[in-house]
mmCIF file of C-alpha atoms in Angstrom:
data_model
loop_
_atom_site.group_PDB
_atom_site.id
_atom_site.type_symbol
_atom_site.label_atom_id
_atom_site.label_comp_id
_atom_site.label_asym_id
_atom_site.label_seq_id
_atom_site.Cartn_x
_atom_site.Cartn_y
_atom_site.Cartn_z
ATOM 1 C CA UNK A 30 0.000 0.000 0.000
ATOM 2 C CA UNK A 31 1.365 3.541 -0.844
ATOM 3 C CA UNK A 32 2.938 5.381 2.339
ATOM 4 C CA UNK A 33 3.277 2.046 4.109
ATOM 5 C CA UNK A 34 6.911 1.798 5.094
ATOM 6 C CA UNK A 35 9.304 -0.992 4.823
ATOM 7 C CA UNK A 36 10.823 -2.914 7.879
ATOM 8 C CA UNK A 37 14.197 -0.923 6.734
ATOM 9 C CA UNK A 38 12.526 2.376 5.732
ATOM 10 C CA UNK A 39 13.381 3.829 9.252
ATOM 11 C CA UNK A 40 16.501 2.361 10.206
ATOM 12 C CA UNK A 41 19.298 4.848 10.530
ATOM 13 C CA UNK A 42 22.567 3.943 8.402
ATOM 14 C CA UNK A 43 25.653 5.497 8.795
ATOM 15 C CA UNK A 44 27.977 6.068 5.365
ATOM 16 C CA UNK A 45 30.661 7.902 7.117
ATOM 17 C CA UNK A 46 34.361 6.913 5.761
ATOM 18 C CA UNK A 47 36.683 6.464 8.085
ATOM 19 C CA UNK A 48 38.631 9.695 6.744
ATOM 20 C CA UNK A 49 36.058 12.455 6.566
ATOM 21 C CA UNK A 50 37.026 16.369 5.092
ATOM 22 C CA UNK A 51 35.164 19.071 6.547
ATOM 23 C CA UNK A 52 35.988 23.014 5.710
ATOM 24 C CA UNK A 53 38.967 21.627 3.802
ATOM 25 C CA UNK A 54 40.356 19.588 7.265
ATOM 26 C CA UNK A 55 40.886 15.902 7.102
ATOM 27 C CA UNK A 56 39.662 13.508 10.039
ATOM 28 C CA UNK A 57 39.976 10.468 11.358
ATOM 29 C CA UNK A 58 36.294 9.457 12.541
ATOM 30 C CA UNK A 59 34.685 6.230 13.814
ATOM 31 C CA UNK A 60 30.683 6.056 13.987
ATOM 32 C CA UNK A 61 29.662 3.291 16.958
ATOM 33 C CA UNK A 62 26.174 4.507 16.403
ATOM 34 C CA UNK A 63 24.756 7.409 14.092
ATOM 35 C CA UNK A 64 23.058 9.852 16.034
ATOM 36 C CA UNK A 65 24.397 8.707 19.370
ATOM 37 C CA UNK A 66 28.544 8.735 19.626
ATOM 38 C CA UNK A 67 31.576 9.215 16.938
ATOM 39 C CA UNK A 68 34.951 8.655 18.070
ATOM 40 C CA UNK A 69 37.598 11.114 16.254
ATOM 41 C CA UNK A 70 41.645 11.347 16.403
ATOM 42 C CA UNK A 71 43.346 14.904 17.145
ATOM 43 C CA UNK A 72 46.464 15.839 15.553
ATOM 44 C CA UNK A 73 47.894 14.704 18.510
ATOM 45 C CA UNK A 74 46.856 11.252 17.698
ATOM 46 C CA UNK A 75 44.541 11.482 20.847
ATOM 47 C CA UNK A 76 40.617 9.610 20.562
ATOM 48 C CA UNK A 77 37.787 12.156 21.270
ATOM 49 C CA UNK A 78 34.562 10.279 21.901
ATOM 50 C CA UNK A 79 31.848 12.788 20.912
ATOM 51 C CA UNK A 80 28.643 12.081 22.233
ATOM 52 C CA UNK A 81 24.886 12.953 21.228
ATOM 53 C CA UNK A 82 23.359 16.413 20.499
ATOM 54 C CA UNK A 83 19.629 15.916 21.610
ATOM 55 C CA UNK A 84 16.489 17.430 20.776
ATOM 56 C CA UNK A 85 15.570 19.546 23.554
ATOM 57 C CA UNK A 86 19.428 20.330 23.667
ATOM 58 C CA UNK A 87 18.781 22.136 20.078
ATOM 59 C CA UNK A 88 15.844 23.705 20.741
ATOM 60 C CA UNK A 89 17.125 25.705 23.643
ATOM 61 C CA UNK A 90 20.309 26.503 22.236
ATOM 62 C CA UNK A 91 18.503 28.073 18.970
ATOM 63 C CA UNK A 92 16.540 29.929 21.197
ATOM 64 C CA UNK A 93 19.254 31.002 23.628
ATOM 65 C CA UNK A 94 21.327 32.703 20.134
ATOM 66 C CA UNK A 95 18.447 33.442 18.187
ATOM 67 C CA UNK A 96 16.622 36.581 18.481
ATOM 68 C CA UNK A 97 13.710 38.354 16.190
ATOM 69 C CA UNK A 98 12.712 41.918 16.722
ATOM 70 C CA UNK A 99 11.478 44.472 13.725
ATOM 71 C CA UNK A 100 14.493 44.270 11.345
ATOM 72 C CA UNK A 101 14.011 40.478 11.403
ATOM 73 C CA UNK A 102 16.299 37.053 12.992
ATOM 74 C CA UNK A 103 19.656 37.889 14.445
ATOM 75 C CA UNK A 104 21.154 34.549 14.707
ATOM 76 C CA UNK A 105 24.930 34.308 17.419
ATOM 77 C CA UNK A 106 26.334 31.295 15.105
ATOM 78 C CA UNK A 107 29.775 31.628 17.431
ATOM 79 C CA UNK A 108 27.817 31.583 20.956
ATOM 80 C CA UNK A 109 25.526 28.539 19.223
ATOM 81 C CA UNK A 110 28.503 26.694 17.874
ATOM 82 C CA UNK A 111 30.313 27.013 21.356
ATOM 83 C CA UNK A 112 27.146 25.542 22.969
ATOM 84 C CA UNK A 113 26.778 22.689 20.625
ATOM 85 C CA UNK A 114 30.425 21.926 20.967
ATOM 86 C CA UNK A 115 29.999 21.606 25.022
ATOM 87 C CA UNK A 116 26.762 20.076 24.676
ATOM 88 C CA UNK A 117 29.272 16.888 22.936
ATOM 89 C CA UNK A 118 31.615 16.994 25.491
ATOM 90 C CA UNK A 119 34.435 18.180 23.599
ATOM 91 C CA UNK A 120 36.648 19.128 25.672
ATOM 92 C CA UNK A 121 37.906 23.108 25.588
ATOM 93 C CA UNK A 122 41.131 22.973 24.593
ATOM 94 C CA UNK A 123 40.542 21.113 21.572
ATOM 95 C CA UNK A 124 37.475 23.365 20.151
ATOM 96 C CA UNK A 125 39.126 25.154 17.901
ATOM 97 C CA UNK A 126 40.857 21.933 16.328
ATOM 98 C CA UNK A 127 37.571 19.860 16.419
ATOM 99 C CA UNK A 128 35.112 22.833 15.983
ATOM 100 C CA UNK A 129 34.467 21.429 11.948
ATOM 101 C CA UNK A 130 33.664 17.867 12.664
ATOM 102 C CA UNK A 131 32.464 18.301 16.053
ATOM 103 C CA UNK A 132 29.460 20.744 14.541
ATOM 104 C CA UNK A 133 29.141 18.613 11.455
ATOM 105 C CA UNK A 134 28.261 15.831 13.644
ATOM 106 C CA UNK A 135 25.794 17.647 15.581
ATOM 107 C CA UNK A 136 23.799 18.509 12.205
ATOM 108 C CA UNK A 137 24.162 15.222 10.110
ATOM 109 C CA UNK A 138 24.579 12.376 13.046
ATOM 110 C CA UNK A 139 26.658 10.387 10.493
ATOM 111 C CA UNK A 140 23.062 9.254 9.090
ATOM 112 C CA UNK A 141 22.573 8.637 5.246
ATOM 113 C CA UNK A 142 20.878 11.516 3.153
ATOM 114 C CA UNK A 143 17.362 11.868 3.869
ATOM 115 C CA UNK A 144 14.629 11.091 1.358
ATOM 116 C CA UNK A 145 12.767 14.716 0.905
ATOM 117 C CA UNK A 146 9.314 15.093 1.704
ATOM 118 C CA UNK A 147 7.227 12.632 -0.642
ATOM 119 C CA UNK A 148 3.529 13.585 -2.385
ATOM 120 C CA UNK A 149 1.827 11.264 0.209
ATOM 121 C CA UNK A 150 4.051 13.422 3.771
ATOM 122 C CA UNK A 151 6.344 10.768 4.309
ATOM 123 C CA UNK A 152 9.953 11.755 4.775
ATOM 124 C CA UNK A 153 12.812 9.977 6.051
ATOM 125 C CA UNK A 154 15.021 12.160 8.550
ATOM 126 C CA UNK A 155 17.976 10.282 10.446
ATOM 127 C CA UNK A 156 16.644 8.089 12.861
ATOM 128 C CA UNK A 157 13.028 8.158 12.061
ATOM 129 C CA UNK A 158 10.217 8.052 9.375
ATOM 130 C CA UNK A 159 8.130 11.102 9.827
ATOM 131 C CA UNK A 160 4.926 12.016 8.202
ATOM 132 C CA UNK A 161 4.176 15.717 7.781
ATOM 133 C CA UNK A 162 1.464 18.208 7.136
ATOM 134 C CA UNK A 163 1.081 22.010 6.691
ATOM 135 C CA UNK A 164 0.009 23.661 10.268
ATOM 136 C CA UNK A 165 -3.223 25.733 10.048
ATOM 137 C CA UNK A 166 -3.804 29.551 10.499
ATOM 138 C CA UNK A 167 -5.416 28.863 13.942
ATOM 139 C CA UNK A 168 -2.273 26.533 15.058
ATOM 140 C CA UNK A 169 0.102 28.861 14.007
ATOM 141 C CA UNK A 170 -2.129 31.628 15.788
ATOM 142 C CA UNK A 171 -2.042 29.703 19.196
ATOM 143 C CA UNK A 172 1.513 29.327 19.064
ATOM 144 C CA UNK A 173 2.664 32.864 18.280
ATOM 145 C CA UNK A 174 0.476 33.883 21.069
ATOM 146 C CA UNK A 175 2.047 31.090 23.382
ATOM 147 C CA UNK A 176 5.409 32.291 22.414
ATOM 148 C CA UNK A 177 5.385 35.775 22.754
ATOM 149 C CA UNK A 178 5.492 36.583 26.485
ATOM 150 C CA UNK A 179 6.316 39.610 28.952
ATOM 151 C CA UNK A 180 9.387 40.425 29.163
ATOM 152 C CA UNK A 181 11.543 41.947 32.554
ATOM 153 C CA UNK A 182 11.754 45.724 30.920
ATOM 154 C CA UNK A 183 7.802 45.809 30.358
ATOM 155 C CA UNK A 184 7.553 45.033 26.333
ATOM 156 C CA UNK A 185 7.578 40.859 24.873
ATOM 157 C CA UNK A 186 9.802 38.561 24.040
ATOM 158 C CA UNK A 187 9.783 35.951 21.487
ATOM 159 C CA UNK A 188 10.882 32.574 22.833
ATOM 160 C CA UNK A 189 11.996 30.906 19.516
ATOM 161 C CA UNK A 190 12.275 27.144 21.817
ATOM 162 C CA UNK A 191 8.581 27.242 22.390
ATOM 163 C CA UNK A 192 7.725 28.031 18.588
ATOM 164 C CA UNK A 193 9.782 25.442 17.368
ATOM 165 C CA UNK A 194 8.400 22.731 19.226
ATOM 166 C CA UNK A 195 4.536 23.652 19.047
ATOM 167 C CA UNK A 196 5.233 23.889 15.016
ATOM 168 C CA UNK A 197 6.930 20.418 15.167
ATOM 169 C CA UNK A 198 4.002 19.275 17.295
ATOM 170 C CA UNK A 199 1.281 20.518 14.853
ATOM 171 C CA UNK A 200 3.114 19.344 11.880
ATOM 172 C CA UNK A 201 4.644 15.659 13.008
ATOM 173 C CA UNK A 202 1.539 13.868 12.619
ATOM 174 C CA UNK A 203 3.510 10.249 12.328
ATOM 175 C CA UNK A 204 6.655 9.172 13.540
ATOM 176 C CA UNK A 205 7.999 5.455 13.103
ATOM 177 C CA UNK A 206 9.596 3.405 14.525
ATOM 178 C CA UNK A 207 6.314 3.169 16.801
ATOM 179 C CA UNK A 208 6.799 4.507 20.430
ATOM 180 C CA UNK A 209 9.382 7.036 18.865
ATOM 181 C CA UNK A 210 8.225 10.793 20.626
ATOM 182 C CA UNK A 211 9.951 14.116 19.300
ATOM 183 C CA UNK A 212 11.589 14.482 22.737
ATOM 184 C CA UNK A 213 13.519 11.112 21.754
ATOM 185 C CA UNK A 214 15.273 12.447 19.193
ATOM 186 C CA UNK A 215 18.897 12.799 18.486
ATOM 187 C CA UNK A 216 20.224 16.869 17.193
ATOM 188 C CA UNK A 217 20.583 15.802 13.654
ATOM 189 C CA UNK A 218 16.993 14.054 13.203
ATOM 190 C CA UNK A 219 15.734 17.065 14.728
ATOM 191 C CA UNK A 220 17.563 19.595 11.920
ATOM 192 C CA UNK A 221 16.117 17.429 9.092
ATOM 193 C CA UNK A 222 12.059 17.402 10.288
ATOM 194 C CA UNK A 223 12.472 21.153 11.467
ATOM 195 C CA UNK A 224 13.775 21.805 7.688
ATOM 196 C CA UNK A 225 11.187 20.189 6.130
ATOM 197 C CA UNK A 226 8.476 21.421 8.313
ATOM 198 C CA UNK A 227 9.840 24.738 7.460
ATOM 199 C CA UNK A 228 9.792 24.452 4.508
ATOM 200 C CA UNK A 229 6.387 23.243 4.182
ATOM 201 C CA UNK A 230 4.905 25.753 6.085
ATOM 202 C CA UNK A 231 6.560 28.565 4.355
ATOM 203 C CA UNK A 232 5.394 28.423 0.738
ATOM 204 C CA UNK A 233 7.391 31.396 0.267
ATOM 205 C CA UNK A 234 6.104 34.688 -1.290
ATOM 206 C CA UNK A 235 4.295 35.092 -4.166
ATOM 207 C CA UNK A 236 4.186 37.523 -6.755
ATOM 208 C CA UNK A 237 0.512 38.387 -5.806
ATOM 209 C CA UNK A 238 1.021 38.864 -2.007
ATOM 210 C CA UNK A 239 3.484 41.798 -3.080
ATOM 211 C CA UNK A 240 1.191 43.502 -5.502
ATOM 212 C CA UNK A 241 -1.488 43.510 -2.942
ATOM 213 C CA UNK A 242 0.929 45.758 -0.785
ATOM 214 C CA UNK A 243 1.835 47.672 -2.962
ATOM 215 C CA UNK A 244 -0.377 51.287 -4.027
ATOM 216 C CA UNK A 245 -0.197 49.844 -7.896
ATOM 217 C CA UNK A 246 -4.570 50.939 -9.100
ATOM 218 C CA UNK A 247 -4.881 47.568 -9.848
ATOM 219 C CA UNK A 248 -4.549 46.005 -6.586
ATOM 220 C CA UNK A 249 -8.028 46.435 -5.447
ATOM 221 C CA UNK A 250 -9.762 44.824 -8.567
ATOM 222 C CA UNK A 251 -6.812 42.011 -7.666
ATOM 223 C CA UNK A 252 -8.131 41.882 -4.501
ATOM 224 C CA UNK A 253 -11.863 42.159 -4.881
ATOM 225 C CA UNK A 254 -11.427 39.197 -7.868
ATOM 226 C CA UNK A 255 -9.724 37.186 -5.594
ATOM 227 C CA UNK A 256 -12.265 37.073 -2.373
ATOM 228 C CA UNK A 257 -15.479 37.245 -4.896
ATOM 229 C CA UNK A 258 -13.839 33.717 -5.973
ATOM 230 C CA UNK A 259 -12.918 32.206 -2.858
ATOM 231 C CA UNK A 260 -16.648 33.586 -1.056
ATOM 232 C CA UNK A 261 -18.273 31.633 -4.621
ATOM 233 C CA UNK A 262 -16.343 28.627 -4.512
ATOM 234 C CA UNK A 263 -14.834 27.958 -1.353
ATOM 235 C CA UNK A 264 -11.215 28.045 -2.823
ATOM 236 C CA UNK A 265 -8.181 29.411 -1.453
ATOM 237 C CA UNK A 266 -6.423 32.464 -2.796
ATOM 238 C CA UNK A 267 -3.516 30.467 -4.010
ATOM 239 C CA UNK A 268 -6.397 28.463 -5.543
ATOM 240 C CA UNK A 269 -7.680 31.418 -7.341
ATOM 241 C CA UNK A 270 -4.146 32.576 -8.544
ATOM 242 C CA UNK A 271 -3.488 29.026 -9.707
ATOM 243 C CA UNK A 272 -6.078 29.128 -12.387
ATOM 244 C CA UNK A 273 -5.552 29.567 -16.005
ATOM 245 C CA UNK A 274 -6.602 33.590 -16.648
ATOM 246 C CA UNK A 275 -9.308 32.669 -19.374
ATOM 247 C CA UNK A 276 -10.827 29.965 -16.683
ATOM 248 C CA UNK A 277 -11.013 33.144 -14.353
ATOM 249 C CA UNK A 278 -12.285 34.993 -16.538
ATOM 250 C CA UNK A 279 -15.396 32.006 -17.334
ATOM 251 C CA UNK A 280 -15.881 31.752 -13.820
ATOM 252 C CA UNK A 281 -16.517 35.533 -13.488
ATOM 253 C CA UNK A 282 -19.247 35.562 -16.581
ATOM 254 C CA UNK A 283 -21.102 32.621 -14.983
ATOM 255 C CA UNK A 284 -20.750 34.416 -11.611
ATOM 256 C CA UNK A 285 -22.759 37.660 -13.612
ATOM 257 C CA UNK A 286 -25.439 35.516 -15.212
ATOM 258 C CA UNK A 287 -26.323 33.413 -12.069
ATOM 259 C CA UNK A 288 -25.839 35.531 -8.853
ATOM 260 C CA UNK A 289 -29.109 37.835 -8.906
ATOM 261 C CA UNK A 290 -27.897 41.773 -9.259
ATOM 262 C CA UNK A 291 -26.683 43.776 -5.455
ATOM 263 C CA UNK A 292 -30.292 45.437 -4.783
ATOM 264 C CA UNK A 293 -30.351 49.659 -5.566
ATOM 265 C CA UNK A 294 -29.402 51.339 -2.215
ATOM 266 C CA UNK A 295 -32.734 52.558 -0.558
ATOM 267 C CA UNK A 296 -33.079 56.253 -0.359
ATOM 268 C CA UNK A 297 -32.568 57.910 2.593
ATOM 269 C CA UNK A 298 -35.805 59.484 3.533
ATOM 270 C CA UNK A 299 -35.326 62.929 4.803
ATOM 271 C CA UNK A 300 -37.422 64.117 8.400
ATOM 272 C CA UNK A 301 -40.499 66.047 7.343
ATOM 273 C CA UNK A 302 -40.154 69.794 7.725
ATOM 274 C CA UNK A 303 -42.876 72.322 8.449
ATOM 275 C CA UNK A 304 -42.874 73.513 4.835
ATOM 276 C CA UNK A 305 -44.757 70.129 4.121
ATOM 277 C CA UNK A 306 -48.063 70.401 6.098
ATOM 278 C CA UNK A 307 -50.618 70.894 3.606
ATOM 279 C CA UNK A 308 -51.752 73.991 5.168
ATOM 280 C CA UNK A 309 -48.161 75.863 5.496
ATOM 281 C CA UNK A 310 -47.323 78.721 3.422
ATOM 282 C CA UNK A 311 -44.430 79.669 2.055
ATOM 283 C CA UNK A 312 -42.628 82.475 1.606
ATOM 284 C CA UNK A 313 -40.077 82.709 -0.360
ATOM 285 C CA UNK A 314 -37.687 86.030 0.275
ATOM 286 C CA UNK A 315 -35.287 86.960 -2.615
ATOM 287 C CA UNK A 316 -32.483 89.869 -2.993
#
């Protein structure tokens, strides 16, 4: 059956070589379990065990070096590298020499390349087979509002952590193995659903959503097209943009022939004045 997975589908495989460049540096790595631990030799000819960059671990850390305000995402890749790199236990005076492998770990967990999202939501991330959907307006509502919260000088603060995780929540709607929870997961698994739920959920911008901000004189008719369309059919406005110009423009004639014509505005009846009792008379005064 489509979608069903195979007994394999899921199960992480790790294709690292035992001589791995990263950023033009060679090194000698050993994977004893992708995702979990990866032994690597220093220059010194010393074994660094490196061990496993969680879940909850990269949600905190993105949201301890990532901050939004009104000129958009400031992102602290040093301070977040540095936390990764303690997170694995390497040890501080070898950072700088391990910094490359130790942070490529943390984002691929030595795991084969992932599948890409498929037409039916399955996608195969690291450790897990995940199936996906696009969150809704209300979902992503509800967690902007859970996210945003007082801050100590009086205005809000965005807590990044607690996005994350109710997007991942909304949008993970399968995970297999069975019994596998989103908490469970290792660093790199987490990277590859949060960039495909990302990218699901952004569509990206369309040409239409910047002519509709814009003051061009045709934006209103663009607009007023558009919602006339989506009221009449129940579509979307991506729906409506999607269609072929001369099926819009068949859709509008039938739209003229069968909805019945806006009723004439009533006039405004004005309060009677005494010039109207049939017994009043006027006089008119001119220069």
């Amino acid at each position: 059956m489509p979608g069903e997975p195979t007994p394999a589908a899921w199960e992480p495989s790790a294709t690292v070589p035992s001589s791995l460049e990263v950023d033009g540096r060679c090194f000698l790595v050993r994977v004893e379990v992708p995702g979990e631990a990866l032994e690597v030799d220093t220059a010194a000819g010393e074994r660094v065990r490196l061990g496993r960059w969680g879940f909850d671990a990269h949600l905190w850390a993105l949201d301890r070096h990532a901050s939004v305000d009104g000129q958009g995402l400031h992102f602290d890749a040093t301070g977040f590298a540095r936390e990764v790199m303690r997170g694995l236990a390497v040890p501080a005076a070898l950072m700088e020499e391990l910094a490359p492998v130790a942070l490529w770990w943390a984002a691929s967990g030595g795991y084969e390349a992932g599948s890409g999202l498929q037409e039916d939501g399955w996608l195969r991330a690291g450790a897990v087979r995940a199936r996906l959907r696009p969150w809704t307006f209300v979902e992503r509502s509800r967690a902007l509002n859970e996210s945003t919260l007082p801050s100590a000088g009086g205005g809000q603060e965005f807590r990044l952590e607690r996005y994350l995780r109710l997007m991942l929540r909304a949008s993970v709607v399968a995970l297999e193995p069975a019994g596998v929870e989103l908490s469970m997961l290792d660093g790199a698994t987490t990277v590859a659903l949060l960039d495909a739920a990302l990218a699901l959920n952004d569509m990206g911008a369309r040409d239409e959503d910047s002519r509709l901000k814009s003051p061009d004189v045709d934006n209103p008719r663009l607009a007023r097209v558009t919602l006339r369309l989506c009221k009449a059919l129940g579509w979307t406005p991506s729906q409506v943009w999607e269609t072929p110009a001369a099926e819009v423009d068949r859709l509008l004639a039938l739209l003229e022939v069968a909805e019945p014509p806006a009723p004439r505005p009533a006039r405004v009846g004005r309060a009677p004045s005494l010039a109207d009792h049939p017994d009043a008379v006027v006089i008119q005064v001119e220069d």
